[in-house]
Amino acid sequence: MPSHLLSLTDLSYADIINILDTASDLKEKRARGKTSSALKARTLAMLFEKSSTRTRISFEVAMTELGGNAIYLNYKDIQLGRGESVADTARVMSRYVNAIMARVYKHETLIELSKNATVPVINGLSDLEHPCQLLADLLTIREYKGKFKGLNYSWIGDGNNVCNSALLACALTGMKMIVACPEGYEPDNEIVDKAKELGGIISIIHDPMKAAKKADILSTDVWVSMGDEDEYDRRLRDFKPYQINSKLLEQAKHDVMVLHCLPAHRGEEITADVVDGPNSAVFDQAENRLHVQKALLLKLLS
Ligand code: CP
Ligand code: NVA
């Protein structure tokens, strides 16, 4: 296992399967009420520059249920928000805690943290990637479909941080990925190149109907990510044809599973009937954040 998880590319296929297997095992044990004290006396610092529901709660519960502790730190409440450097913050935090999970605007902040920390740093979402989300998505796909290889994964909407991690996840696990996005909203070029280097079969197109054809998985995310609020009106206009709705679903395989990392904006990137409908796996996907992150914490902290 690597020492940090900043990008999904920090993990090999074997690491991913190992995390998913551990996560499934922990999920099953939790359902039977079995507890663990594997991370007793260990502390995770959770540093947030942006809002969060799932990431914050699932990491905190993960630490609690493994016998450890988590500290929530909004950057505004610590000296980082008053100009203390990222490097000094990382060095000081490393003297107290056993790992740092951070949600940041700029991916470079995570790199700076990891260069200066002497404990593992975990990406809890940056402008570039959301690796923990994709670990949860992979667990959900494996639970629903029983495999990865050969599945058609179609992303409809913004080529954003979650899409970038999905490209890497598909490349690492042998799923074919089509991204349908408006022109100008394509995923990061370097990520696409990296995913192709890893063997990814990727098409980036602008026709959502074509992308949805024969899809095993349809996935999307908000049209306006945190940090993009200034572009709200333009984005709402540009993304209008890129909605997951019942018409789009008809193009896909009958047993298509619908993913959304949440929070969802019903009526924008996805309609209420789809996100709340029989093909939706979104709440299992959200729950799986807890199980994969427990597995990840055990690997990084053991
Ligand atoms: N999917 C996800 O990361 O959700 P939060 O922003 O609520 O953490
Ligand atoms: N793309 C979204 C994901 C939120 C979990 C954002 O960055 O705001």
PDB file of N, CA and C in Angstrom, residues 4-46:
ATOM      1  N   HIS A   4       0.344   7.542   1.013  1.00  0.00           N
ATOM      2  CA  HIS A   4      -0.735   8.542   0.940  1.00  0.00           C
ATOM      3  C   HIS A   4      -1.766   8.083  -0.101  1.00  0.00           C
ATOM      4  N   LEU A   5      -2.970   8.629  -0.021  1.00  0.00           N
ATOM      5  CA  LEU A   5      -3.927   8.444  -1.114  1.00  0.00           C
ATOM      6  C   LEU A   5      -4.372   9.821  -1.599  1.00  0.00           C
ATOM      7  N   LEU A   6      -3.642  10.310  -2.604  1.00  0.00           N
ATOM      8  CA  LEU A   6      -3.994  11.616  -3.184  1.00  0.00           C
ATOM      9  C   LEU A   6      -4.760  11.417  -4.488  1.00  0.00           C
ATOM     10  N   SER A   7      -4.364  10.368  -5.205  1.00  0.00           N
ATOM     11  CA  SER A   7      -4.982  10.045  -6.489  1.00  0.00           C
ATOM     12  C   SER A   7      -5.278   8.557  -6.506  1.00  0.00           C
ATOM     13  N   LEU A   8      -6.270   8.176  -7.307  1.00  0.00           N
ATOM     14  CA  LEU A   8      -6.543   6.748  -7.455  1.00  0.00           C
ATOM     15  C   LEU A   8      -5.331   6.014  -8.039  1.00  0.00           C
ATOM     16  N   THR A   9      -4.481   6.746  -8.764  1.00  0.00           N
ATOM     17  CA  THR A   9      -3.296   6.107  -9.348  1.00  0.00           C
ATOM     18  C   THR A   9      -2.257   5.749  -8.275  1.00  0.00           C
ATOM     19  N   ASP A  10      -2.468   6.190  -7.033  1.00  0.00           N
ATOM     20  CA  ASP A  10      -1.583   5.729  -5.955  1.00  0.00           C
ATOM     21  C   ASP A  10      -1.852   4.260  -5.638  1.00  0.00           C
ATOM     22  N   LEU A  11      -2.964   3.735  -6.147  1.00  0.00           N
ATOM     23  CA  LEU A  11      -3.345   2.347  -5.870  1.00  0.00           C
ATOM     24  C   LEU A  11      -3.185   1.484  -7.119  1.00  0.00           C
ATOM     25  N   SER A  12      -2.750   0.252  -6.910  1.00  0.00           N
ATOM     26  CA  SER A  12      -2.727  -0.709  -8.021  1.00  0.00           C
ATOM     27  C   SER A  12      -4.078  -1.428  -8.042  1.00  0.00           C
ATOM     28  N   TYR A  13      -4.294  -2.229  -9.080  1.00  0.00           N
ATOM     29  CA  TYR A  13      -5.513  -3.047  -9.138  1.00  0.00           C
ATOM     30  C   TYR A  13      -5.581  -3.951  -7.902  1.00  0.00           C
ATOM     31  N   ALA A  14      -4.423  -4.520  -7.535  1.00  0.00           N
ATOM     32  CA  ALA A  14      -4.389  -5.430  -6.370  1.00  0.00           C
ATOM     33  C   ALA A  14      -4.743  -4.687  -5.079  1.00  0.00           C
ATOM     34  N   ASP A  15      -4.225  -3.460  -4.933  1.00  0.00           N
ATOM     35  CA  ASP A  15      -4.570  -2.652  -3.740  1.00  0.00           C
ATOM     36  C   ASP A  15      -6.082  -2.418  -3.678  1.00  0.00           C
ATOM     37  N   ILE A  16      -6.651  -2.091  -4.837  1.00  0.00           N
ATOM     38  CA  ILE A  16      -8.091  -1.787  -4.875  1.00  0.00           C
ATOM     39  C   ILE A  16      -8.904  -3.009  -4.459  1.00  0.00           C
ATOM     40  N   ILE A  17      -8.563  -4.148  -5.035  1.00  0.00           N
ATOM     41  CA  ILE A  17      -9.312  -5.372  -4.703  1.00  0.00           C
ATOM     42  C   ILE A  17      -9.152  -5.695  -3.214  1.00  0.00           C
ATOM     43  N   ASN A  18      -7.940  -5.501  -2.718  1.00  0.00           N
ATOM     44  CA  ASN A  18      -7.677  -5.724  -1.299  1.00  0.00           C
ATOM     45  C   ASN A  18      -8.570  -4.820  -0.429  1.00  0.00           C
ATOM     46  N   ILE A  19      -8.663  -3.545  -0.797  1.00  0.00           N
ATOM     47  CA  ILE A  19      -9.512  -2.603  -0.040  1.00  0.00           C
ATOM     48  C   ILE A  19     -10.988  -3.021  -0.133  1.00  0.00           C
ATOM     49  N   LEU A  20     -11.429  -3.386  -1.332  1.00  0.00           N
ATOM     50  CA  LEU A  20     -12.842  -3.763  -1.507  1.00  0.00           C
ATOM     51  C   LEU A  20     -13.168  -5.036  -0.724  1.00  0.00           C
ATOM     52  N   ASP A  21     -12.240  -6.004  -0.729  1.00  0.00           N
ATOM     53  CA  ASP A  21     -12.475  -7.248   0.021  1.00  0.00           C
ATOM     54  C   ASP A  21     -12.576  -6.965   1.519  1.00  0.00           C
ATOM     55  N   THR A  22     -11.661  -6.132   2.011  1.00  0.00           N
ATOM     56  CA  THR A  22     -11.700  -5.781   3.437  1.00  0.00           C
ATOM     57  C   THR A  22     -12.986  -5.029   3.755  1.00  0.00           C
ATOM     58  N   ALA A  23     -13.363  -4.108   2.850  1.00  0.00           N
ATOM     59  CA  ALA A  23     -14.587  -3.321   3.056  1.00  0.00           C
ATOM     60  C   ALA A  23     -15.823  -4.224   3.117  1.00  0.00           C
ATOM     61  N   SER A  24     -15.910  -5.205   2.217  1.00  0.00           N
ATOM     62  CA  SER A  24     -17.062  -6.127   2.213  1.00  0.00           C
ATOM     63  C   SER A  24     -17.118  -6.903   3.519  1.00  0.00           C
ATOM     64  N   ASP A  25     -15.954  -7.322   3.966  1.00  0.00           N
ATOM     65  CA  ASP A  25     -15.867  -8.088   5.211  1.00  0.00           C
ATOM     66  C   ASP A  25     -16.324  -7.224   6.403  1.00  0.00           C
ATOM     67  N   LEU A  26     -15.843  -5.977   6.436  1.00  0.00           N
ATOM     68  CA  LEU A  26     -16.213  -5.062   7.530  1.00  0.00           C
ATOM     69  C   LEU A  26     -17.706  -4.739   7.489  1.00  0.00           C
ATOM     70  N   LYS A  27     -18.238  -4.634   6.279  1.00  0.00           N
ATOM     71  CA  LYS A  27     -19.669  -4.319   6.107  1.00  0.00           C
ATOM     72  C   LYS A  27     -20.522  -5.457   6.672  1.00  0.00           C
ATOM     73  N   GLU A  28     -20.086  -6.668   6.356  1.00  0.00           N
ATOM     74  CA  GLU A  28     -20.832  -7.837   6.811  1.00  0.00           C
ATOM     75  C   GLU A  28     -20.735  -7.968   8.346  1.00  0.00           C
ATOM     76  N   LYS A  29     -19.554  -7.687   8.885  1.00  0.00           N
ATOM     77  CA  LYS A  29     -19.369  -7.766  10.346  1.00  0.00           C
ATOM     78  C   LYS A  29     -20.204  -6.695  11.047  1.00  0.00           C
ATOM     79  N   ARG A  30     -20.258  -5.497  10.463  1.00  0.00           N
ATOM     80  CA  ARG A  30     -21.040  -4.409  11.056  1.00  0.00           C
ATOM     81  C   ARG A  30     -22.515  -4.781  11.119  1.00  0.00           C
ATOM     82  N   ALA A  31     -22.992  -5.447  10.027  1.00  0.00           N
ATOM     83  CA  ALA A  31     -24.401  -5.853   9.975  1.00  0.00           C
ATOM     84  C   ALA A  31     -24.716  -6.852  11.086  1.00  0.00           C
ATOM     85  N   ARG A  32     -23.664  -7.630  11.489  1.00  0.00           N
ATOM     86  CA  ARG A  32     -23.867  -8.612  12.565  1.00  0.00           C
ATOM     87  C   ARG A  32     -23.562  -8.009  13.939  1.00  0.00           C
ATOM     88  N   GLY A  33     -23.269  -6.700  13.961  1.00  0.00           N
ATOM     89  CA  GLY A  33     -23.016  -6.023  15.236  1.00  0.00           C
ATOM     90  C   GLY A  33     -21.638  -6.268  15.805  1.00  0.00           C
ATOM     91  N   LYS A  34     -20.733  -6.803  14.980  1.00  0.00           N
ATOM     92  CA  LYS A  34     -19.363  -7.073  15.477  1.00  0.00           C
ATOM     93  C   LYS A  34     -18.553  -5.783  15.506  1.00  0.00           C
ATOM     94  N   THR A  35     -17.889  -5.534  16.601  1.00  0.00           N
ATOM     95  CA  THR A  35     -17.115  -4.292  16.728  1.00  0.00           C
ATOM     96  C   THR A  35     -15.615  -4.580  16.619  1.00  0.00           C
ATOM     97  N   SER A  36     -14.836  -3.498  16.515  1.00  0.00           N
ATOM     98  CA  SER A  36     -13.389  -3.651  16.350  1.00  0.00           C
ATOM     99  C   SER A  36     -12.672  -2.568  17.151  1.00  0.00           C
ATOM    100  N   SER A  37     -11.472  -2.884  17.585  1.00  0.00           N
ATOM    101  CA  SER A  37     -10.682  -1.837  18.237  1.00  0.00           C
ATOM    102  C   SER A  37      -9.315  -1.740  17.560  1.00  0.00           C
ATOM    103  N   ALA A  38      -9.322  -2.048  16.257  1.00  0.00           N
ATOM    104  CA  ALA A  38      -8.072  -2.103  15.490  1.00  0.00           C
ATOM    105  C   ALA A  38      -7.322  -0.767  15.474  1.00  0.00           C
ATOM    106  N   LEU A  39      -8.050   0.347  15.558  1.00  0.00           N
ATOM    107  CA  LEU A  39      -7.378   1.662  15.514  1.00  0.00           C
ATOM    108  C   LEU A  39      -7.477   2.378  16.871  1.00  0.00           C
ATOM    109  N   LYS A  40      -7.472   1.573  17.918  1.00  0.00           N
ATOM    110  CA  LYS A  40      -7.541   2.123  19.286  1.00  0.00           C
ATOM    111  C   LYS A  40      -6.409   3.133  19.489  1.00  0.00           C
ATOM    112  N   ALA A  41      -6.749   4.248  20.076  1.00  0.00           N
ATOM    113  CA  ALA A  41      -5.777   5.311  20.406  1.00  0.00           C
ATOM    114  C   ALA A  41      -5.171   5.988  19.165  1.00  0.00           C
ATOM    115  N   ARG A  42      -5.764   5.729  17.992  1.00  0.00           N
ATOM    116  CA  ARG A  42      -5.306   6.422  16.774  1.00  0.00           C
ATOM    117  C   ARG A  42      -6.245   7.588  16.482  1.00  0.00           C
ATOM    118  N   THR A  43      -5.681   8.648  15.939  1.00  0.00           N
ATOM    119  CA  THR A  43      -6.492   9.838  15.642  1.00  0.00           C
ATOM    120  C   THR A  43      -6.322  10.264  14.193  1.00  0.00           C
ATOM    121  N   LEU A  44      -7.447  10.578  13.560  1.00  0.00           N
ATOM    122  CA  LEU A  44      -7.458  11.121  12.199  1.00  0.00           C
ATOM    123  C   LEU A  44      -7.845  12.594  12.285  1.00  0.00           C
ATOM    124  N   ALA A  45      -7.023  13.470  11.693  1.00  0.00           N
ATOM    125  CA  ALA A  45      -7.409  14.881  11.571  1.00  0.00           C
ATOM    126  C   ALA A  45      -8.142  15.043  10.245  1.00  0.00           C
ATOM    127  N   MET A  46      -9.279  15.728  10.272  1.00  0.00           N
ATOM    128  CA  MET A  46     -10.078  15.918   9.058  1.00  0.00           C
ATOM    129  C   MET A  46     -10.146  17.418   8.776  1.00  0.00           C
TER     130      MET A  46
END
